Structure formats: C-alpha cells, structure tokens
Tab-separated table of C-alpha atoms in Angstrom:
chain	number	residue	atom	x	y	z
D	1	MET	CA	140.807	-12.928	109.828
D	2	PHE	CA	141.583	-9.432	108.552
D	3	LYS	CA	143.432	-8.207	111.641
D	4	LEU	CA	141.723	-4.823	111.354
D	5	ARG	CA	142.990	-2.745	114.252
D	6	LEU	CA	139.782	-0.788	114.833
D	7	LEU	CA	136.362	-2.355	114.387
D	8	THR	CA	133.236	-0.474	113.393
D	9	ASP	CA	130.987	0.664	116.219
D	10	PRO	CA	127.757	-1.354	115.799
D	11	ARG	CA	125.788	1.902	116.134
D	12	TRP	CA	126.943	2.746	112.601
D	13	ALA	CA	124.344	0.202	111.409
D	14	ASN	CA	121.629	2.372	112.964
D	15	ILE	CA	122.882	5.356	110.975
D	16	ALA	CA	122.934	3.254	107.815
D	17	GLU	CA	119.484	1.803	108.431
D	18	GLY	CA	118.133	5.298	109.009
D	19	ASN	CA	118.694	6.109	105.339
D	20	LEU	CA	118.689	2.896	103.316
D	21	GLU	CA	118.279	4.749	100.036
D	22	GLU	CA	121.568	6.547	100.622
D	23	ILE	CA	123.494	3.517	101.911
D	24	LEU	CA	122.322	1.414	98.976
D	25	THR	CA	123.261	4.068	96.428
D	26	ASP	CA	126.674	4.483	98.028
D	27	HIS	CA	127.095	0.721	98.128
D	28	ALA	CA	126.211	0.359	94.443
D	29	TRP	CA	128.890	2.871	93.506
D	30	CYS	CA	131.416	1.074	95.742
D	31	GLU	CA	130.769	-2.101	93.743
D	32	GLN	CA	131.247	-0.219	90.468
D	33	LYS	CA	134.575	1.150	91.731
D	34	ALA	CA	135.666	-2.332	92.826
D	35	THR	CA	134.929	-3.556	89.303
D	36	THR	CA	137.006	-0.750	87.827
D	37	ASN	CA	139.864	-1.376	90.263
D	38	ALA	CA	140.090	-5.059	89.303
D	39	ILE	CA	140.146	-4.137	85.617
D	40	THR	CA	142.805	-1.478	86.234
D	41	ILE	CA	145.052	-4.029	87.939
D	42	ILE	CA	144.513	-6.391	84.990
D	43	THR	CA	145.930	-3.745	82.647
D	44	MET	CA	149.103	-3.616	84.758
D	45	ILE	CA	149.946	-7.315	84.687
D	46	PRO	CA	149.602	-8.740	81.159
D	47	GLU	CA	152.476	-11.123	81.913
D	48	HIS	CA	150.405	-12.947	84.574
D	49	PRO	CA	147.536	-14.677	82.746
D	50	GLU	CA	146.623	-16.849	85.748
D	51	ILE	CA	146.117	-13.761	87.911
D	52	ILE	CA	144.199	-12.033	85.129
D	53	THR	CA	141.814	-14.990	84.955
D	54	GLU	CA	140.970	-14.673	88.659
D	55	LEU	CA	140.738	-10.884	88.495
D	56	LEU	CA	138.308	-11.168	85.594
D	57	PHE	CA	136.148	-13.343	87.821
D	58	ILE	CA	136.328	-10.748	90.617
D	59	ALA	CA	135.501	-7.905	88.212
D	60	LYS	CA	132.511	-9.828	86.901
D	61	GLU	CA	131.330	-10.646	90.418
D	62	GLU	CA	131.697	-7.022	91.546
D	63	LEU	CA	129.680	-5.904	88.528
D	64	GLU	CA	127.019	-8.477	89.449
D	65	HIS	CA	126.968	-7.027	92.972
D	66	PHE	CA	126.484	-3.569	91.471
D	67	GLN	CA	123.542	-4.915	89.490
D	68	MET	CA	122.076	-6.640	92.559
D	69	VAL	CA	122.208	-3.461	94.643
D	70	HIS	CA	120.738	-1.493	91.755
D	71	GLU	CA	117.849	-3.980	91.529
D	72	ILE	CA	117.136	-3.596	95.266
D	73	ILE	CA	117.078	0.184	94.835
D	74	LYS	CA	114.593	-0.086	91.953
D	75	LYS	CA	112.422	-2.687	93.703
D	76	ARG	CA	112.069	-0.473	96.763
D	77	GLY	CA	111.179	2.564	94.677
D	78	TYR	CA	114.294	4.452	95.752
D	79	THR	CA	116.119	6.923	93.535
D	80	PHE	CA	119.521	5.761	92.350
D	81	GLY	CA	121.672	8.783	93.039
D	82	ARG	CA	124.857	10.021	91.480
D	83	GLU	CA	128.240	8.549	92.279
D	84	ARG	CA	129.541	9.400	95.730
D	85	LYS	CA	133.100	10.417	96.477
D	86	ASP	CA	134.680	7.906	98.857
D	87	ASP	CA	137.060	9.897	101.058
D	88	TYR	CA	138.149	6.759	102.922
D	89	VAL	CA	139.303	5.095	99.696
D	90	GLY	CA	140.947	8.358	98.619
D	91	GLN	CA	142.973	8.415	101.815
D	92	LEU	CA	143.950	4.771	101.367
D	93	PHE	CA	145.044	5.466	97.801
D	94	LYS	CA	147.563	8.033	99.077
D	95	PHE	CA	149.360	5.249	100.960
D	96	ILE	CA	150.226	3.291	97.793
D	97	VAL	CA	153.972	3.379	97.167
D	98	GLN	CA	154.999	4.981	93.899
D	99	GLY	CA	158.377	3.195	93.704
D	100	THR	CA	159.175	0.349	91.367
D	101	ARG	CA	156.536	-1.168	89.102
D	102	GLU	CA	156.596	-4.373	91.182
D	103	ASN	CA	156.126	-2.527	94.479
D	104	TYR	CA	153.353	-0.392	92.991
D	105	ILE	CA	151.456	-3.457	91.742
D	106	ILE	CA	151.865	-5.219	95.082
D	107	ASP	CA	150.574	-2.140	96.885
D	108	ARG	CA	147.599	-1.948	94.498
D	109	MET	CA	146.808	-5.524	95.529
D	110	LEU	CA	147.091	-4.590	99.223
D	111	PHE	CA	144.995	-1.462	98.648
D	112	ALA	CA	142.281	-3.651	97.112
D	113	ALA	CA	142.592	-6.182	99.941
D	114	MET	CA	142.175	-3.438	102.541
D	115	ILE	CA	139.007	-2.101	100.922
D	116	GLU	CA	137.582	-5.619	100.677
D	117	ALA	CA	138.463	-6.311	104.322
D	118	ARG	CA	136.786	-3.148	105.600
D	119	SER	CA	133.757	-3.662	103.349
D	120	CYS	CA	133.401	-7.211	104.617
D	121	GLU	CA	133.616	-5.992	108.204
D	122	ARG	CA	130.967	-3.334	107.540
D	123	PHE	CA	128.671	-5.910	105.898
D	124	LYS	CA	129.055	-8.066	109.009
D	125	VAL	CA	128.005	-5.119	111.187
D	126	LEU	CA	124.942	-4.595	108.990
D	127	THR	CA	124.075	-8.299	109.053
D	128	GLU	CA	124.221	-8.399	112.839
D	129	ASN	CA	122.508	-5.099	113.602
D	130	ILE	CA	119.827	-4.087	111.116
D	131	LYS	CA	116.185	-5.110	111.313
D	132	ASP	CA	115.583	-5.375	107.543
D	133	GLU	CA	115.519	-9.158	106.983
D	134	GLU	CA	116.057	-8.982	103.219
D	135	LEU	CA	119.154	-6.836	103.639
D	136	LYS	CA	120.484	-9.005	106.489
D	137	ILE	CA	120.562	-11.997	104.142
D	138	PHE	CA	121.879	-9.918	101.242
D	139	TYR	CA	124.750	-8.465	103.255
D	140	LYS	CA	125.646	-11.823	104.751
D	141	ASP	CA	126.075	-13.263	101.245
D	142	LEU	CA	128.148	-10.264	100.163
D	143	MET	CA	130.239	-10.491	103.323
D	144	ILE	CA	131.322	-13.991	102.308
D	145	SER	CA	132.125	-12.853	98.790
D	146	GLU	CA	134.159	-9.842	99.975
D	147	ALA	CA	136.161	-12.092	102.306
D	148	GLY	CA	137.070	-14.235	99.306
D	149	HIS	CA	138.164	-11.170	97.339
D	150	TYR	CA	140.310	-10.003	100.255
D	151	ALA	CA	142.025	-13.403	100.410
D	152	THR	CA	142.627	-13.388	96.656
D	153	PHE	CA	144.260	-9.954	96.618
D	154	ILE	CA	146.500	-10.857	99.567
D	155	LYS	CA	147.450	-14.117	97.845
D	156	PHE	CA	148.398	-12.283	94.646
D	157	ALA	CA	150.483	-9.719	96.531
D	158	ARG	CA	152.430	-12.539	98.174
D	159	GLN	CA	152.756	-14.341	94.853
D	160	LEU	CA	154.164	-11.249	93.109
D	161	GLY	CA	156.575	-10.265	95.857
D	162	ASP	CA	158.591	-11.665	98.707
D	163	PRO	CA	155.893	-13.023	101.089
D	164	GLU	CA	157.736	-11.825	104.201
D	165	LYS	CA	158.083	-8.283	102.832
D	166	VAL	CA	154.460	-8.330	101.701
D	167	ASN	CA	153.387	-9.385	105.204
D	168	GLN	CA	155.428	-6.527	106.681
D	169	ARG	CA	153.855	-4.091	104.235
D	170	TRP	CA	150.382	-5.439	105.107
D	171	GLU	CA	151.086	-4.631	108.765
D	172	GLU	CA	151.894	-1.058	107.675
D	173	TRP	CA	148.613	-0.933	105.771
D	174	LEU	CA	146.756	-2.132	108.862
D	175	GLU	CA	148.355	0.553	111.020
D	176	TYR	CA	147.645	3.277	108.467
D	177	GLU	CA	144.044	2.176	108.000
D	178	ALA	CA	143.497	2.101	111.775
D	179	GLU	CA	144.451	5.758	111.950
D	180	ILE	CA	142.236	6.962	109.130
D	181	ILE	CA	139.190	4.840	109.998
D	182	LYS	CA	138.919	6.740	113.307
D	183	SER	CA	137.385	9.596	111.308
D	184	TYR	CA	134.712	7.390	109.769
D	185	GLY	CA	131.640	5.435	110.853
D	186	LYS	CA	129.411	8.444	111.356
D	187	LYS	CA	127.384	8.623	108.140
D	188	GLU	CA	125.259	6.472	105.877
D	189	SER	CA	127.899	5.248	103.485
D	190	ILE	CA	129.720	1.932	103.343
D	191	HIS	CA	133.050	3.422	104.377
D	192	GLY	CA	131.756	6.709	105.849
C-alpha cells in the first residue's frame, strides 16, 4: 500500500522487545510529535475548513495514542523518560521544499504521510514478531489507525495540488526515504 522501497528487517522487533521501556517511551513521544505536526499544518491552511476538520480528528487521535502509550508505561511500572530526538524525522524534514506556500504545504502533507507510512510498517513488524500478546494487539490497532492517517495526508496533498505532480513528488519522497532508512532499524526506537 505504501510502496516503501526498503522494508524493516524483522529482527528489529527483537531489538525493540529487548527494551520495551525505551521503545514505549520513544513511541509516546512520536505520538506527541504527530499531534503537534497535525496542529502545525492546521495553522497553515485556515482557508480549508474541511481539511482542518479532518486534521483536528487526527490530532485528537494522535493525542489519544500518546495517552494510551503513557498508560501502558505506567501500568508496567516503567519510567516515562524525556523526549527523544528523532533523527529519521529530522532527515525527512530536510527534504521538504521551501518554495511556494502551496508547494511547502503539499510537502508538509507528504512528510506527514511518509512518517505515518513508516510507523505503520514498523507497527506491523512488531505485531508479527514480538511475543508480548498485549502489545501485539495494541500495535495491530495502531497500525490500522496509522494507515488511515497516511491515506488522509496523501489525499489532502492531491487535493491541494495537481494530483499528477503530487504523485511524482511522492515517488521522490519514497526514493529519498529509502536512502535514509538504510541507516536505521538498529535500535529500540520506532524509527531508529
């Protein structure tokens, strides 16, 4: 569905499962950042109330995911650590075009779609490869949600720009992401 060029090695799930406290803390902060990203895009497009309505739903859902992960951390007696820097997302952010306002907004949508696509793919890897039954179910539910967010961001990008040009730009995003993701998948973080 996402056309990701390079899939996560399933052994990454073993790394993640080896330190669930860390992966859950990192995941919680990823959800917080997704909330913030949706709200940031909202501030850029006041002239599109129908998009704002859907982005408000996504922001609320991402915040609920943050709360859900936080509750799992507390229930398991883990320590909720400080926010983690997400180098993968930082590298993706550098690929956003700084041209016209329209192109920038479209690229912000594609940036968000890419993060949702990779997160969904990582949740699938966790669902299929970890032994923790509670987290298998949890990540399967989130995987479905992230797939919906991906589809929404892609839809909005196509709605705001020429669909053919947006599709071409998405192919560029896929190629770029394939190059940077080669450096990741070796530590207990959602995108690490």
